[in-house]
Amino acid sequence: LPVMAQDGAAPDPLASWNDGAAKQAITDFVRDTTTAGKPTFVPPAERIATFDQDGTLWVSHPIYTQVVYCLERVPAVVAQRPELRNVEPFKTVLSGDRAAIARLSTKDLEKILAATLSGMSVEDFNADAAAWIARAKHPRFDRLYTDLVYQPMLELLGYLRANGYKTYIVTGGGQDFVRVYSERVYGIPPEQVVGSAGGTKFGYRPDGTPFLTKEPKLLLNDNNAGKPEGIHLMIGRRPMAAFGNSTGDRQMLEYTTAGPGARLGMLILHDDGPREFAYGPARGLPDTRIGTFPQALYDEAGKRGWVVVSMKNDWKRIFAFER
Amino acid sequence: LPVMAQDGAAPDPLASWNDGAAKQAITDFVRDTTTAGKPTFVPPAERIATFDQDGTLWVSHPIYTQVVYCLERVPAVVAQRPELRNVEPFKTVLSGDRAAIARLSTKDLEKILAATLSGMSVEDFNADAAAWIARAKHPRFDRLYTDLVYQPMLELLGYLRANGYKTYIVTGGGQDFVRVYSERVYGIPPEQVVGSAGGTKFGYRPDGTPFLTKEPKLLLNDNNAGKPEGIHLMIGRRPMAAFGNSTGDRQMLEYTTAGPGARLGMLILHDDGPREFAYGPARGLPDTRIGTFPQALYDEAGKRGWVVVSMKNDWKRIFAFER
Ligand SMILES: [Ca+2]
Ligand SMILES: [Ca+2]
């Protein structure tokens, strides 16, 4: 149930946010861009807000959820293509050696993603990914990955939408993967998910029915500079607000906040090991390969007026299932 | 003013359509997909309708409007890049020889499009295209190109939107070009325009301001099989209804109408020389290179249950400026 204000006024739409600079920046931004007559007023059609997903909307440690999906798909792919059985990196994945799997390079992971996310019809992929996301659980929390979305961010999405903002996901993860659950989990429809995207190939089944096959060809690598490029390709407007958590979101925030008028750039800092995970290496937090938040990004945030959200201090609760 | 029904009932939202099979197919489709309880009911979130632009929403003869824009931009491009002055096809365009320009091959036109639609920032392109479209006139009608939109199709777009459909343009033309005027002219926002799209490159101005430069690299050729592929990339759902006018729309209509439930595929036949243009070559109409509607497409429409709209017989008026 929403938390009611003491005086019986409307419930706080950002009830899981502690009072502080971050919450204030959000409500100031919404006030400035939605109050008619203000010089910073933004017409509803131009109210676009973009959100990174992994580490910004849901947990991305110890590894990205989609990578878990792809690793678990390897046996099915090898069953179809036995020639991969003794080829790296598939051999390592099949070995089940967790330490060796954790050491796989980015290039190895790209090979695994390409092999496991292509070659099937769009419908077959959607069905397989939907079935997986409905059952797969996070090793530490023993909960569905879709339960590990951040409650304050769900409230923020809803608050922005209630104020006329169109909310988009702009993720380095696979566009088709995220689209499978984005509407149910975030209230964000497939057409508002921008992500790394492979091509598809139109063809016909033997009975003449047309269908699309997922191809290994990468059309958009939606990370770093690829984020503003993907935003232009898929949305065609500069966002008014952008939310991220790592160096891969830097260019998206730069592009967003370089526009005129009131803009909001916000970065989630994972500084809450007990409730979630602690990593940076900004502010002396442990270093990581997954969702790196370097000190240089922290410093740039200060210079450009971006807001850094401390999960520890700014979030009253992190997950909806917390008491 | 909207035409009032005789009995004082609500005005006909499709007032420029003559009564007949085409108009009936539209209203039947909307009734079937929006009436709660019907087995063909479609939830609002899934109500997607896609429209080709050239020859479906506005005039595309004697040549595509965007090609006119690109041809007229050639002198400005050559002024910046003098090495193109004596190189074909730029030399022919600069000669002003209309017959020679009309004979340029598709490959020549692609070179002209690549050269005139890239190399500038996204903002500079938008400003230039907006200024051009605000002044350029069609040679036969002596009217702005944006006045040459089909009134019955504007009514159809509005009727679908009033019934919860999200309307998209899916054009072989340039995505960025159409986005410049789509909201004003069709009520379709930039993020609902899918078209042939080039890449952009993120970079910084000398003062550190980030910006995007349009690149000549083609990411999506949104014609033929590229239309359903583009729909998957940019929308991620199969449309419920699709509207086109030529062989370039065949795969989009096939993909759309292959889905389950009530689907609508519709093709505009340009059979009205006096009021607009007459071309096919379907049904013995004159042949054309621009927006070809071959007899095979006409026959496929019959087999697949697509509706062919006769501009001559189905449309009471074609343009809003007609008396
Ligand atoms: Ca992230
Ligand atoms: Ca067309």
mmCIF file of N, CA and C and ligand atoms in Angstrom, chain B residues 52-58 60 64 170-172 223 227 243-249 270 279 290-292, ligand 2:
data_model
loop_
_atom_site.group_PDB
_atom_site.id
_atom_site.type_symbol
_atom_site.label_atom_id
_atom_site.label_comp_id
_atom_site.label_asym_id
_atom_site.label_seq_id
_atom_site.Cartn_x
_atom_site.Cartn_y
_atom_site.Cartn_z
ATOM 1 N N ASP B 52 2.970 3.030 -44.943
ATOM 2 C CA ASP B 52 3.927 3.571 -45.896
ATOM 3 C C ASP B 52 3.615 5.061 -46.095
ATOM 4 N N GLN B 53 4.611 5.859 -46.494
ATOM 5 C CA GLN B 53 4.323 7.273 -46.715
ATOM 6 C C GLN B 53 4.112 7.634 -48.194
ATOM 7 N N ASP B 54 5.164 7.499 -49.010
ATOM 8 C CA ASP B 54 5.102 7.994 -50.394
ATOM 9 C C ASP B 54 4.067 7.225 -51.212
ATOM 10 N N GLY B 55 3.069 7.924 -51.683
ATOM 11 C CA GLY B 55 2.021 7.281 -52.481
ATOM 12 C C GLY B 55 0.936 6.645 -51.625
ATOM 13 N N THR B 56 1.145 6.602 -50.319
ATOM 14 C CA THR B 56 0.121 6.069 -49.402
ATOM 15 C C THR B 56 -0.464 7.195 -48.554
ATOM 16 N N LEU B 57 0.392 8.111 -48.114
ATOM 17 C CA LEU B 57 -0.086 9.241 -47.309
ATOM 18 C C LEU B 57 0.006 10.566 -48.064
ATOM 19 N N TRP B 58 0.935 10.642 -49.013
ATOM 20 C CA TRP B 58 1.051 11.876 -49.801
ATOM 21 C C TRP B 58 1.553 11.526 -51.197
ATOM 22 N N SER B 60 3.622 11.028 -54.498
ATOM 23 C CA SER B 60 5.025 10.655 -54.736
ATOM 24 C C SER B 60 5.388 10.721 -56.215
ATOM 25 N N TYR B 64 9.897 11.186 -55.893
ATOM 26 C CA TYR B 64 9.772 11.262 -54.444
ATOM 27 C C TYR B 64 10.219 12.647 -53.942
ATOM 28 N N VAL B 170 6.048 3.684 -41.783
ATOM 29 C CA VAL B 170 7.127 2.745 -42.126
ATOM 30 C C VAL B 170 7.452 2.996 -43.591
ATOM 31 N N THR B 171 8.462 3.814 -43.811
ATOM 32 C CA THR B 171 8.737 4.357 -45.136
ATOM 33 C C THR B 171 10.091 3.914 -45.673
ATOM 34 N N GLY B 172 10.161 3.725 -46.987
ATOM 35 C CA GLY B 172 11.451 3.525 -47.633
ATOM 36 C C GLY B 172 12.260 4.808 -47.659
ATOM 37 N N ASN B 223 12.721 -1.021 -47.114
ATOM 38 C CA ASN B 223 11.910 -1.340 -48.285
ATOM 39 C C ASN B 223 11.807 -2.841 -48.401
ATOM 40 N N LYS B 227 11.074 -3.775 -44.600
ATOM 41 C CA LYS B 227 9.964 -3.186 -43.816
ATOM 42 C C LYS B 227 9.603 -4.049 -42.603
ATOM 43 N N PHE B 243 -0.708 -0.448 -44.314
ATOM 44 C CA PHE B 243 -1.210 0.287 -45.465
ATOM 45 C C PHE B 243 -0.038 0.646 -46.376
ATOM 46 N N GLY B 244 -0.186 0.350 -47.660
ATOM 47 C CA GLY B 244 0.871 0.645 -48.613
ATOM 48 C C GLY B 244 0.309 0.964 -49.974
ATOM 49 N N ASN B 245 1.188 1.059 -50.962
ATOM 50 C CA ASN B 245 0.713 1.320 -52.314
ATOM 51 C C ASN B 245 1.553 0.672 -53.392
ATOM 52 N N SER B 246 2.582 -0.095 -52.999
ATOM 53 C CA SER B 246 3.463 -0.589 -54.058
ATOM 54 C C SER B 246 4.111 -1.897 -53.647
ATOM 55 N N THR B 247 4.878 -2.414 -54.564
ATOM 56 C CA THR B 247 5.552 -3.696 -54.363
ATOM 57 C C THR B 247 6.514 -3.639 -53.170
ATOM 58 N N GLY B 248 6.985 -2.448 -52.838
ATOM 59 C CA GLY B 248 7.866 -2.297 -51.681
ATOM 60 C C GLY B 248 7.166 -2.542 -50.355
ATOM 61 N N ASP B 249 5.832 -2.583 -50.374
ATOM 62 C CA ASP B 249 5.053 -2.821 -49.153
ATOM 63 C C ASP B 249 4.583 -4.266 -49.014
ATOM 64 N N HIS B 270 -3.344 3.930 -57.542
ATOM 65 C CA HIS B 270 -3.360 5.285 -58.130
ATOM 66 C C HIS B 270 -3.989 5.228 -59.514
ATOM 67 N N TYR B 279 -1.050 5.299 -62.237
ATOM 68 C CA TYR B 279 0.065 4.389 -62.522
ATOM 69 C C TYR B 279 -0.159 3.044 -61.866
ATOM 70 N N ILE B 290 8.326 4.678 -60.086
ATOM 71 C CA ILE B 290 8.108 5.299 -58.761
ATOM 72 C C ILE B 290 6.816 4.741 -58.169
ATOM 73 N N GLY B 291 6.944 3.875 -57.197
ATOM 74 C CA GLY B 291 5.732 3.343 -56.546
ATOM 75 C C GLY B 291 5.008 2.310 -57.402
ATOM 76 N N THR B 292 5.771 1.419 -57.980
ATOM 77 C CA THR B 292 5.212 0.401 -58.878
ATOM 78 C C THR B 292 4.206 -0.506 -58.168
HETATM 79 CA CA CA C 2 5.010 3.973 -51.358
#
